[in-house]
């Protein structure tokens, strides 16, 4: 009997050759406004720091939606620039049709969601509106009745212990509320907003699934990097304008990160 159990356990382990799991991680979105390689090299070098050690082979999304449709891109040189700054490009967003084959041939993926045509809401309403009969009998007019609709409370993940260096916390489809310090080298990610009722010294990425309305709040702004819906700003970029240790609110204004002080307790 014992031998049979051992054989069954061995067979079960041998059959499990692959396990797929969904995961989420911090990505950097690089929005290109130019294809000038010299200018891009300068911008990337400034973001990466003097030693080019700020990034840690972070997965990178390249957004080319702001370029003209006839823009010429040297993909091999562009990818080499990113990798020299320890950025790992994996996906291209808003790619025109004539560029897609070249992008794929360089080992990059395409953002299929961004490529899908969007139907205007008015058109959807017209298409889905039920047909009305040609003639309707007069109906008595009644006073409108106010209906009470129960709105489900937004979900949230709570973290009450310090987030250590190298640790990553992800709040899927939820806000993230942290009551302890987020140490340097730590990453906190949420599909919703992030509230840190303590010093924020690591990296914080809100709106990870694309929510541009998400925000980051902290009682002490000391972050290495902040990101909203993939648009990021590093400490080197905002250190001169944001007082270190000040209560702050981070939001997205178009394609730029906006950081402003918070007056009073959050």
GROMACS .gro file of C-alpha atoms in nm:
model
  266
    1UNK     CA    1   0.000   0.000   0.000
    2UNK     CA    2   0.284   0.239   0.092
    3UNK     CA    3   0.466   0.156  -0.233
    4UNK     CA    4   0.150   0.232  -0.435
    5UNK     CA    5   0.111   0.574  -0.264
    6UNK     CA    6   0.473   0.662  -0.339
    7UNK     CA    7   0.430   0.565  -0.704
    8UNK     CA    8   0.111   0.774  -0.734
    9UNK     CA    9   0.281   1.079  -0.577
   10UNK     CA   10   0.580   1.039  -0.812
   11UNK     CA   11   0.353   1.019  -1.118
   12UNK     CA   12   0.158   1.325  -1.003
   13UNK     CA   13   0.477   1.530  -0.966
   14UNK     CA   14   0.605   1.418  -1.307
   15UNK     CA   15   0.279   1.517  -1.478
   16UNK     CA   16   0.294   1.877  -1.346
   17UNK     CA   17   0.537   2.023  -1.600
   18UNK     CA   18   0.387   2.372  -1.636
   19UNK     CA   19   0.189   2.607  -1.419
   20UNK     CA   20   0.061   2.941  -1.549
   21UNK     CA   21  -0.024   3.221  -1.310
   22UNK     CA   22  -0.136   3.577  -1.370
   23UNK     CA   23   0.080   3.844  -1.213
   24UNK     CA   24   0.130   4.218  -1.215
   25UNK     CA   25   0.447   4.418  -1.186
   26UNK     CA   26   0.569   4.773  -1.209
   27UNK     CA   27   0.624   4.884  -1.568
   28UNK     CA   28   0.764   5.206  -1.708
   29UNK     CA   29   0.584   5.379  -1.994
   30UNK     CA   30   0.809   5.579  -2.227
   31UNK     CA   31   0.606   5.826  -2.435
   32UNK     CA   32   0.807   5.927  -2.742
   33UNK     CA   33   0.767   6.281  -2.872
   34UNK     CA   34   1.065   6.260  -3.106
   35UNK     CA   35   1.269   6.003  -3.297
   36UNK     CA   36   1.593   6.201  -3.264
   37UNK     CA   37   1.829   5.943  -3.115
   38UNK     CA   38   2.071   6.199  -2.972
   39UNK     CA   39   1.791   6.375  -2.787
   40UNK     CA   40   1.645   6.045  -2.666
   41UNK     CA   41   1.986   5.933  -2.539
   42UNK     CA   42   2.022   6.253  -2.335
   43UNK     CA   43   1.670   6.220  -2.190
   44UNK     CA   44   1.717   5.854  -2.099
   45UNK     CA   45   2.057   5.918  -1.943
   46UNK     CA   46   1.913   6.196  -1.726
   47UNK     CA   47   1.630   5.968  -1.610
   48UNK     CA   48   1.867   5.680  -1.536
   49UNK     CA   49   2.106   5.891  -1.328
   50UNK     CA   50   2.482   5.951  -1.352
   51UNK     CA   51   2.567   5.585  -1.295
   52UNK     CA   52   2.271   5.459  -1.502
   53UNK     CA   53   2.167   5.250  -1.205
   54UNK     CA   54   1.826   5.394  -1.118
   55UNK     CA   55   1.632   5.136  -1.318
   56UNK     CA   56   1.662   4.763  -1.258
   57UNK     CA   57   1.580   4.611  -1.598
   58UNK     CA   58   1.223   4.738  -1.556
   59UNK     CA   59   0.975   4.620  -1.818
   60UNK     CA   60   0.904   4.916  -2.046
   61UNK     CA   61   0.609   5.009  -2.267
   62UNK     CA   62   0.699   5.235  -2.560
   63UNK     CA   63   0.410   5.464  -2.657
   64UNK     CA   64   0.451   5.612  -3.007
   65UNK     CA   65   0.102   5.762  -3.032
   66UNK     CA   66   0.238   6.118  -3.022
   67UNK     CA   67   0.464   6.069  -3.325
   68UNK     CA   68   0.357   6.148  -3.679
   69UNK     CA   69   0.234   5.846  -3.874
   70UNK     CA   70   0.522   5.874  -4.123
   71UNK     CA   71   0.791   5.896  -3.852
   72UNK     CA   72   1.091   5.673  -3.914
   73UNK     CA   73   1.219   5.477  -3.612
   74UNK     CA   74   1.548   5.289  -3.596
   75UNK     CA   75   1.420   5.017  -3.364
   76UNK     CA   76   1.753   4.844  -3.313
   77UNK     CA   77   1.921   5.167  -3.204
   78UNK     CA   78   1.622   5.269  -2.993
   79UNK     CA   79   1.614   4.937  -2.808
   80UNK     CA   80   1.989   4.956  -2.750
   81UNK     CA   81   1.944   5.300  -2.591
   82UNK     CA   82   1.678   5.173  -2.352
   83UNK     CA   83   1.879   4.866  -2.256
   84UNK     CA   84   2.192   5.073  -2.194
   85UNK     CA   85   1.991   5.251  -1.922
   86UNK     CA   86   1.871   4.920  -1.773
   87UNK     CA   87   1.523   4.945  -1.922
   88UNK     CA   88   1.374   4.636  -2.085
   89UNK     CA   89   1.128   4.723  -2.367
   90UNK     CA   90   0.861   4.456  -2.410
   91UNK     CA   91   0.559   4.621  -2.572
   92UNK     CA   92   0.468   4.904  -2.811
   93UNK     CA   93   0.149   5.105  -2.776
   94UNK     CA   94  -0.040   5.299  -3.047
   95UNK     CA   95   0.161   5.154  -3.336
   96UNK     CA   96   0.033   5.233  -3.688
   97UNK     CA   97  -0.036   4.941  -3.921
   98UNK     CA   98   0.271   4.990  -4.141
   99UNK     CA   99   0.507   4.968  -3.839
  100UNK     CA  100   0.365   4.657  -3.677
  101UNK     CA  101   0.560   4.397  -3.875
  102UNK     CA  102   0.889   4.575  -3.803
  103UNK     CA  103   0.802   4.601  -3.434
  104UNK     CA  104   0.722   4.231  -3.408
  105UNK     CA  105   1.041   4.138  -3.593
  106UNK     CA  106   1.241   4.315  -3.320
  107UNK     CA  107   1.092   4.091  -3.052
  108UNK     CA  108   0.839   4.340  -2.918
  109UNK     CA  109   0.470   4.281  -2.856
  110UNK     CA  110   0.182   4.505  -2.964
  111UNK     CA  111  -0.077   4.649  -2.728
  112UNK     CA  112  -0.383   4.484  -2.880
  113UNK     CA  113  -0.627   4.675  -2.656
  114UNK     CA  114  -0.496   5.010  -2.776
  115UNK     CA  115  -0.531   4.896  -3.138
  116UNK     CA  116  -0.903   4.820  -3.107
  117UNK     CA  117  -1.124   5.090  -3.264
  118UNK     CA  118  -1.335   5.278  -3.017
  119UNK     CA  119  -1.707   5.322  -3.082
  120UNK     CA  120  -1.843   5.662  -2.979
  121UNK     CA  121  -2.091   5.634  -2.689
  122UNK     CA  122  -2.362   5.813  -2.889
  123UNK     CA  123  -2.333   5.558  -3.169
  124UNK     CA  124  -2.357   5.271  -2.922
  125UNK     CA  125  -2.670   5.422  -2.770
  126UNK     CA  126  -2.829   5.462  -3.113
  127UNK     CA  127  -2.742   5.108  -3.217
  128UNK     CA  128  -2.875   4.950  -2.899
  129UNK     CA  129  -3.191   5.160  -2.860
  130UNK     CA  130  -3.500   4.939  -2.906
  131UNK     CA  131  -3.729   5.019  -3.196
  132UNK     CA  132  -4.035   5.226  -3.102
  133UNK     CA  133  -4.382   5.144  -3.237
  134UNK     CA  134  -4.515   5.378  -3.501
  135UNK     CA  135  -4.805   5.492  -3.286
  136UNK     CA  136  -4.850   5.469  -2.914
  137UNK     CA  137  -5.155   5.525  -2.705
  138UNK     CA  138  -5.145   5.826  -2.477
  139UNK     CA  139  -5.013   5.735  -2.137
  140UNK     CA  140  -5.101   5.913  -1.815
  141UNK     CA  141  -4.825   6.135  -1.685
  142UNK     CA  142  -4.705   6.043  -1.338
  143UNK     CA  143  -4.473   6.218  -1.097
  144UNK     CA  144  -4.111   6.092  -1.112
  145UNK     CA  145  -4.018   5.852  -0.836
  146UNK     CA  146  -3.668   5.879  -0.692
  147UNK     CA  147  -3.502   5.540  -0.667
  148UNK     CA  148  -3.232   5.460  -0.416
  149UNK     CA  149  -2.946   5.273  -0.578
  150UNK     CA  150  -2.703   5.090  -0.355
  151UNK     CA  151  -2.347   5.167  -0.462
  152UNK     CA  152  -2.097   4.896  -0.369
  153UNK     CA  153  -1.809   5.016  -0.156
  154UNK     CA  154  -1.471   5.027  -0.327
  155UNK     CA  155  -1.246   4.742  -0.220
  156UNK     CA  156  -0.913   4.811  -0.057
  157UNK     CA  157  -0.607   4.623   0.065
  158UNK     CA  158  -0.464   4.723   0.404
  159UNK     CA  159  -0.097   4.689   0.499
  160UNK     CA  160  -0.003   4.765   0.860
  161UNK     CA  161   0.363   4.658   0.856
  162UNK     CA  162   0.667   4.824   0.695
  163UNK     CA  163   0.728   4.735   0.330
  164UNK     CA  164   1.087   4.614   0.311
  165UNK     CA  165   1.345   4.676   0.039
  166UNK     CA  166   1.296   4.429  -0.245
  167UNK     CA  167   0.937   4.356  -0.141
  168UNK     CA  168   0.649   4.414  -0.384
  169UNK     CA  169   0.283   4.456  -0.286
  170UNK     CA  170   0.006   4.463  -0.547
  171UNK     CA  171  -0.358   4.553  -0.481
  172UNK     CA  172  -0.549   4.407  -0.776
  173UNK     CA  173  -0.870   4.593  -0.866
  174UNK     CA  174  -0.845   4.780  -0.537
  175UNK     CA  175  -0.697   5.075  -0.352
  176UNK     CA  176  -0.390   5.018  -0.138
  177UNK     CA  177  -0.380   5.166   0.213
  178UNK     CA  178  -0.049   5.147   0.401
  179UNK     CA  179  -0.001   5.266   0.759
  180UNK     CA  180   0.373   5.197   0.781
  181UNK     CA  181   0.685   5.314   0.601
  182UNK     CA  182   0.755   5.207   0.242
  183UNK     CA  183   1.132   5.164   0.248
  184UNK     CA  184   1.377   5.242  -0.035
  185UNK     CA  185   1.385   4.959  -0.288
  186UNK     CA  186   1.026   4.852  -0.211
  187UNK     CA  187   0.745   4.863  -0.468
  188UNK     CA  188   0.377   4.924  -0.394
  189UNK     CA  189   0.132   4.884  -0.682
  190UNK     CA  190  -0.245   4.925  -0.706
  191UNK     CA  191  -0.505   4.929  -0.980
  192UNK     CA  192  -0.675   5.201  -0.775
  193UNK     CA  193  -0.524   5.476  -0.561
  194UNK     CA  194  -0.247   5.441  -0.302
  195UNK     CA  195  -0.258   5.595   0.046
  196UNK     CA  196   0.060   5.587   0.254
  197UNK     CA  197   0.006   5.719   0.607
  198UNK     CA  198   0.381   5.716   0.666
  199UNK     CA  199   0.698   5.803   0.473
  200UNK     CA  200   0.697   5.687   0.111
  201UNK     CA  201   1.062   5.616   0.028
  202UNK     CA  202   1.034   5.345  -0.237
  203UNK     CA  203   0.838   5.321  -0.560
  204UNK     CA  204   0.462   5.366  -0.592
  205UNK     CA  205   0.250   5.292  -0.900
  206UNK     CA  206  -0.122   5.371  -0.889
  207UNK     CA  207  -0.371   5.303  -1.170
  208UNK     CA  208  -0.161   5.006  -1.280
  209UNK     CA  209  -0.441   4.874  -1.503
  210UNK     CA  210  -0.472   5.209  -1.682
  211UNK     CA  211  -0.690   5.415  -1.445
  212UNK     CA  212  -0.580   5.773  -1.515
  213UNK     CA  213  -0.796   5.905  -1.229
  214UNK     CA  214  -0.600   5.714  -0.964
  215UNK     CA  215  -0.387   5.909  -0.718
  216UNK     CA  216  -0.109   5.862  -0.464
  217UNK     CA  217  -0.120   6.020  -0.119
  218UNK     CA  218   0.157   6.019   0.139
  219UNK     CA  219   0.229   6.194   0.469
  220UNK     CA  220   0.598   6.219   0.380
  221UNK     CA  221   0.705   6.244   0.016
  222UNK     CA  222   1.049   6.085  -0.025
  223UNK     CA  223   0.975   5.847  -0.313
  224UNK     CA  224   1.230   5.710  -0.558
  225UNK     CA  225   0.965   5.693  -0.830
  226UNK     CA  226   0.592   5.758  -0.861
  227UNK     CA  227   0.370   5.641  -1.146
  228UNK     CA  228   0.007   5.692  -1.249
  229UNK     CA  229  -0.132   5.469  -1.527
  230UNK     CA  230   0.221   5.400  -1.651
  231UNK     CA  231   0.335   5.764  -1.663
  232UNK     CA  232   0.619   5.807  -1.415
  233UNK     CA  233   0.841   6.067  -1.254
  234UNK     CA  234   1.166   6.001  -1.068
  235UNK     CA  235   1.308   6.165  -0.758
  236UNK     CA  236   1.569   6.341  -0.970
  237UNK     CA  237   1.290   6.505  -1.170
  238UNK     CA  238   1.080   6.638  -0.882
  239UNK     CA  239   1.334   6.680  -0.600
  240UNK     CA  240   1.394   7.046  -0.686
  241UNK     CA  241   1.025   7.142  -0.673
  242UNK     CA  242   0.885   6.910  -0.403
  243UNK     CA  243   0.989   6.957  -0.041
  244UNK     CA  244   1.129   6.633   0.095
  245UNK     CA  245   0.914   6.490   0.372
  246UNK     CA  246   0.611   6.703   0.292
  247UNK     CA  247   0.254   6.559   0.281
  248UNK     CA  248   0.180   6.525  -0.090
  249UNK     CA  249  -0.078   6.422  -0.345
  250UNK     CA  250   0.030   6.281  -0.682
  251UNK     CA  251  -0.204   6.280  -0.981
  252UNK     CA  252  -0.192   6.266  -1.360
  253UNK     CA  253  -0.240   6.583  -1.563
  254UNK     CA  254  -0.252   6.481  -1.927
  255UNK     CA  255   0.078   6.299  -1.982
  256UNK     CA  256   0.256   6.462  -1.688
  257UNK     CA  257   0.281   6.375  -1.321
  258UNK     CA  258   0.157   6.654  -1.094
  259UNK     CA  259   0.272   6.665  -0.730
  260UNK     CA  260   0.118   6.914  -0.492
  261UNK     CA  261   0.120   6.958  -0.114
  262UNK     CA  262  -0.165   6.836   0.103
  263UNK     CA  263  -0.277   7.080   0.371
  264UNK     CA  264  -0.392   6.912   0.692
  265UNK     CA  265  -0.426   6.542   0.765
  266UNK     CA  266  -0.530   6.307   0.489
   0.00000   0.00000   0.00000
